[in-house]
Coordinates of C-alpha atoms in Angstrom, one line a residue:
X1 CA 0.2 -0.2 -0.1
X2 CA 1.3 4.0 -0.5
X3 CA 2.7 5.6 2.0
X4 CA -0.5 8.1 2.5
X5 CA -3.0 5.1 2.9
X6 CA -0.7 3.1 5.5
X7 CA -0.5 6.8 7.3
X8 CA -4.4 7.1 7.5
X9 CA -4.6 3.3 8.2
X10 CA -2.4 4.1 11.3
X11 CA -5.1 7.0 12.4
X12 CA -8.3 4.8 12.0
X13 CA -6.9 2.1 13.9
X14 CA -6.6 4.8 16.4
X15 CA -9.7 6.0 16.2
X16 CA -11.2 2.8 16.4
X17 CA -9.3 1.5 19.4
X18 CA -11.1 4.6 20.6
X19 CA -14.6 4.5 19.1
X20 CA -14.8 0.8 17.8
X21 CA -15.3 0.1 14.6
X22 CA -18.4 -1.3 12.9
X23 CA -19.3 -4.6 13.5
X24 CA -21.0 -5.9 10.5
X25 CA -21.2 -9.3 8.4
X26 CA -20.0 -8.1 5.1
X27 CA -20.5 -9.5 1.8
X28 CA -18.8 -12.8 2.6
X29 CA -21.7 -13.7 4.8
X30 CA -24.4 -13.4 1.6
X31 CA -23.2 -15.9 -0.7
X32 CA -22.4 -15.3 -4.3
X33 CA -24.6 -12.2 -5.8
X34 CA -26.8 -12.8 -1.9
X35 CA -28.4 -16.1 -3.1
X36 CA -28.0 -17.0 0.2
X37 CA -30.2 -14.1 1.3
X38 CA -32.7 -14.5 -1.5
X39 CA -33.2 -18.6 -0.7
X40 CA -33.1 -17.9 3.3
X41 CA -36.2 -15.5 2.6
X42 CA -37.8 -17.4 0.3
X43 CA -38.0 -20.0 3.3
X44 CA -39.0 -18.3 5.8
X45 CA -42.0 -16.9 3.6
X46 CA -42.6 -20.6 3.0
X47 CA -41.6 -20.5 -0.9
X48 CA -38.8 -23.1 -0.6
X49 CA -38.6 -26.0 1.2
X50 CA -36.3 -26.5 4.2
X51 CA -35.6 -30.3 3.8
X52 CA -32.1 -29.5 4.0
X53 CA -31.9 -28.2 7.4
X54 CA -27.9 -27.6 7.4
X55 CA -28.3 -25.4 4.2
X56 CA -31.5 -23.8 5.5
X57 CA -30.2 -22.8 8.9
X58 CA -27.0 -21.4 6.9
X59 CA -29.2 -19.3 4.7
X60 CA -31.9 -18.0 7.3
X61 CA -28.7 -16.8 9.2
X62 CA -27.7 -14.9 6.2
X63 CA -31.2 -13.1 5.8
X64 CA -30.6 -12.2 10.0
X65 CA -27.2 -11.0 8.8
X66 CA -28.4 -8.7 6.2
X67 CA -31.2 -7.2 8.8
X68 CA -28.4 -6.2 11.1
X69 CA -26.1 -5.0 8.4
X70 CA -28.9 -2.7 7.0
X71 CA -30.2 -1.3 10.6
X72 CA -26.0 -0.6 11.1
X73 CA -26.0 0.8 7.6
X74 CA -28.9 3.4 8.2
X75 CA -27.8 4.3 11.9
X76 CA -27.9 8.0 11.7
X77 CA -26.0 8.6 14.8
X78 CA -21.5 7.8 15.5
X79 CA -21.3 3.7 17.0
X80 CA -20.5 5.6 20.3
X81 CA -23.5 7.5 20.9
X82 CA -26.8 6.5 22.1
X83 CA -30.3 7.1 21.0
X84 CA -33.6 7.1 23.3
X85 CA -35.2 3.6 23.0
X86 CA -31.8 2.0 22.2
X87 CA -31.5 -1.3 23.5
X88 CA -27.4 -1.2 24.8
X89 CA -25.6 -4.3 25.9
X90 CA -23.3 -4.2 28.9
X91 CA -19.4 -4.9 27.8
X92 CA -18.2 -6.3 30.3
X93 CA -21.1 -8.7 31.4
X94 CA -23.2 -9.0 28.0
X95 CA -26.3 -7.7 29.9
X96 CA -28.9 -6.3 28.1
X97 CA -30.7 -2.6 29.3
X98 CA -33.5 -0.4 27.3
X99 CA -31.6 3.3 27.4
X100 CA -34.1 5.7 28.6
X101 CA -31.7 8.5 29.6
X102 CA -29.5 9.2 27.0
X103 CA -27.9 12.0 28.9
X104 CA -27.1 9.1 31.8
X105 CA -25.7 6.6 29.7
X106 CA -23.4 8.4 27.2
X107 CA -20.7 9.0 29.7
X108 CA -20.6 4.9 29.7
X109 CA -21.0 4.6 26.0
X110 CA -18.3 7.0 25.5
X111 CA -15.9 4.6 28.1
X112 CA -16.6 1.5 26.0
X113 CA -18.8 0.5 28.7
X114 CA -21.5 0.1 27.2
X115 CA -23.0 -0.1 23.3
X116 CA -25.7 0.1 20.8
X117 CA -27.1 -3.4 19.4
X118 CA -28.9 -4.4 16.2
X119 CA -31.2 -7.3 15.7
X120 CA -30.6 -10.9 14.9
X121 CA -34.2 -11.4 14.4
X122 CA -35.6 -14.4 16.3
X123 CA -38.6 -15.3 18.8
X124 CA -37.0 -14.4 21.9
X125 CA -35.2 -11.2 21.3
X126 CA -35.3 -7.8 23.3
X127 CA -37.2 -5.3 20.9
X128 CA -36.0 -1.5 21.1
X129 CA -38.4 1.7 20.9
X130 CA -39.4 4.6 19.2
X131 CA -36.7 5.5 16.2
X132 CA -34.6 2.3 17.1
X133 CA -37.7 -0.1 16.7
X134 CA -38.8 2.0 13.7
X135 CA -35.6 1.7 11.6
X136 CA -35.2 -2.0 12.7
X137 CA -39.1 -2.2 11.0
X138 CA -38.3 -0.6 7.9
X139 CA -34.7 -3.1 7.6
X140 CA -37.0 -6.1 7.5
X141 CA -39.4 -4.5 4.6
X142 CA -36.7 -3.4 2.7
X143 CA -36.1 -7.2 2.4
X144 CA -39.5 -8.2 1.9
X145 CA -39.8 -9.9 5.4
X146 CA -42.4 -9.7 7.8
X147 CA -42.0 -6.9 10.6
X148 CA -40.0 -8.3 14.1
X149 CA -42.5 -10.4 16.2
X150 CA -44.5 -11.9 13.0
X151 CA -41.2 -13.6 11.6
X152 CA -42.1 -17.7 12.1
X153 CA -39.5 -20.1 12.5
X154 CA -39.4 -23.0 9.3
X155 CA -40.4 -26.2 11.3
X156 CA -37.1 -27.4 12.5
X157 CA -35.1 -24.8 12.2
X158 CA -34.7 -22.7 15.9
X159 CA -35.1 -19.5 15.8
X160 CA -34.6 -17.6 19.2
X161 CA -32.7 -14.6 18.0
X162 CA -30.0 -12.1 19.9
X163 CA -28.9 -8.5 20.2
X164 CA -25.4 -8.0 18.5
X165 CA -23.3 -4.8 19.2
X166 CA -23.1 -2.2 16.7
X167 CA -19.8 -1.7 17.1
X168 CA -16.5 -4.2 18.5
X169 CA -13.1 -2.9 19.3
X170 CA -10.0 -4.3 18.6
X171 CA -7.5 -5.5 20.9
X172 CA -3.5 -5.6 21.1
X173 CA -3.6 -3.9 17.9
X174 CA -0.2 -3.1 16.0
X175 CA 0.3 -2.1 12.5
X176 CA 3.7 -2.3 10.5
X177 CA 5.2 -0.8 7.6
X178 CA 7.5 -3.5 5.6
X179 CA 10.2 -2.3 3.6
X180 CA 8.6 -3.5 0.5
X181 CA 5.9 -1.2 0.9
X182 CA 3.4 -3.6 2.7
X183 CA 1.6 -2.8 5.9
X184 CA 1.6 -5.9 8.6
X185 CA -1.7 -5.6 10.5
X186 CA -2.0 -7.4 13.7
X187 CA -4.9 -7.6 16.0
X188 CA -7.3 -9.7 18.4
X189 CA -11.2 -9.3 17.6
X190 CA -14.0 -10.2 19.5
X191 CA -16.0 -13.9 18.4
X192 CA -18.2 -13.0 15.3
X193 CA -16.3 -10.0 14.1
X194 CA -14.7 -10.2 10.9
X195 CA -11.6 -9.3 10.1
X196 CA -12.3 -8.1 6.3
X197 CA -14.1 -5.8 8.1
X198 CA -11.3 -4.3 10.0
X199 CA -8.8 -4.3 6.7
X200 CA -12.0 -3.0 4.6
X201 CA -12.3 0.2 7.6
X202 CA -8.6 0.4 7.8
X203 CA -7.4 0.5 3.8
X204 CA -10.8 -0.1 2.0
X205 CA -12.6 -0.3 0.0
X206 CA -11.3 -3.5 -1.6
X207 CA -13.0 -6.4 -3.3
X208 CA -14.3 -8.8 -0.4
X209 CA -14.6 -12.5 -1.6
X210 CA -18.3 -13.6 -1.0
X211 CA -17.1 -17.4 -1.2
X212 CA -19.5 -20.5 -1.9
X213 CA -22.8 -20.4 -2.0
X214 CA -23.5 -21.9 0.7

């Protein structure tokens, strides 16, 4: 990479260590040309058989990822800020709570003690209120899905759901410039987060491999 890009990556890494990085799934989750998402939608709408349970679970999970990424993309405030009605996650314990007093909780968010969350839709998911709830409804409708609370799990597929933090923070991060104009990135990421997203945030955009269809 160029010297300019390497310098920018250093700045962006420092920002992510302070504010966090978007915890999106990215294109590799969706399959070639988004086929996993489309197949999962058809399963959820009973337009496609779920006889191959393993494949069906993977395709439905791709739809869950697409809804989450849509909510993250449409969020109107920075990831270190909260909105009234957010479901926030306590970083230390993983506990969830509804944000009712933004001013009171903002300092905790700035210290990375709590983070806003997005939906992994299902039958046992804590729901937000107000504007965060409205945007989650819109994300479902944009994909042609029933709104949250009205999705029914296909037979043989568990669909409990969860809340996923909208941001994560890299740990033990180090960027080293090589003599051959390479950039070596070392860090840890929480389980369920993606190195492709980290690299994209540091030096992107770049072509993310979408991987196999299923």
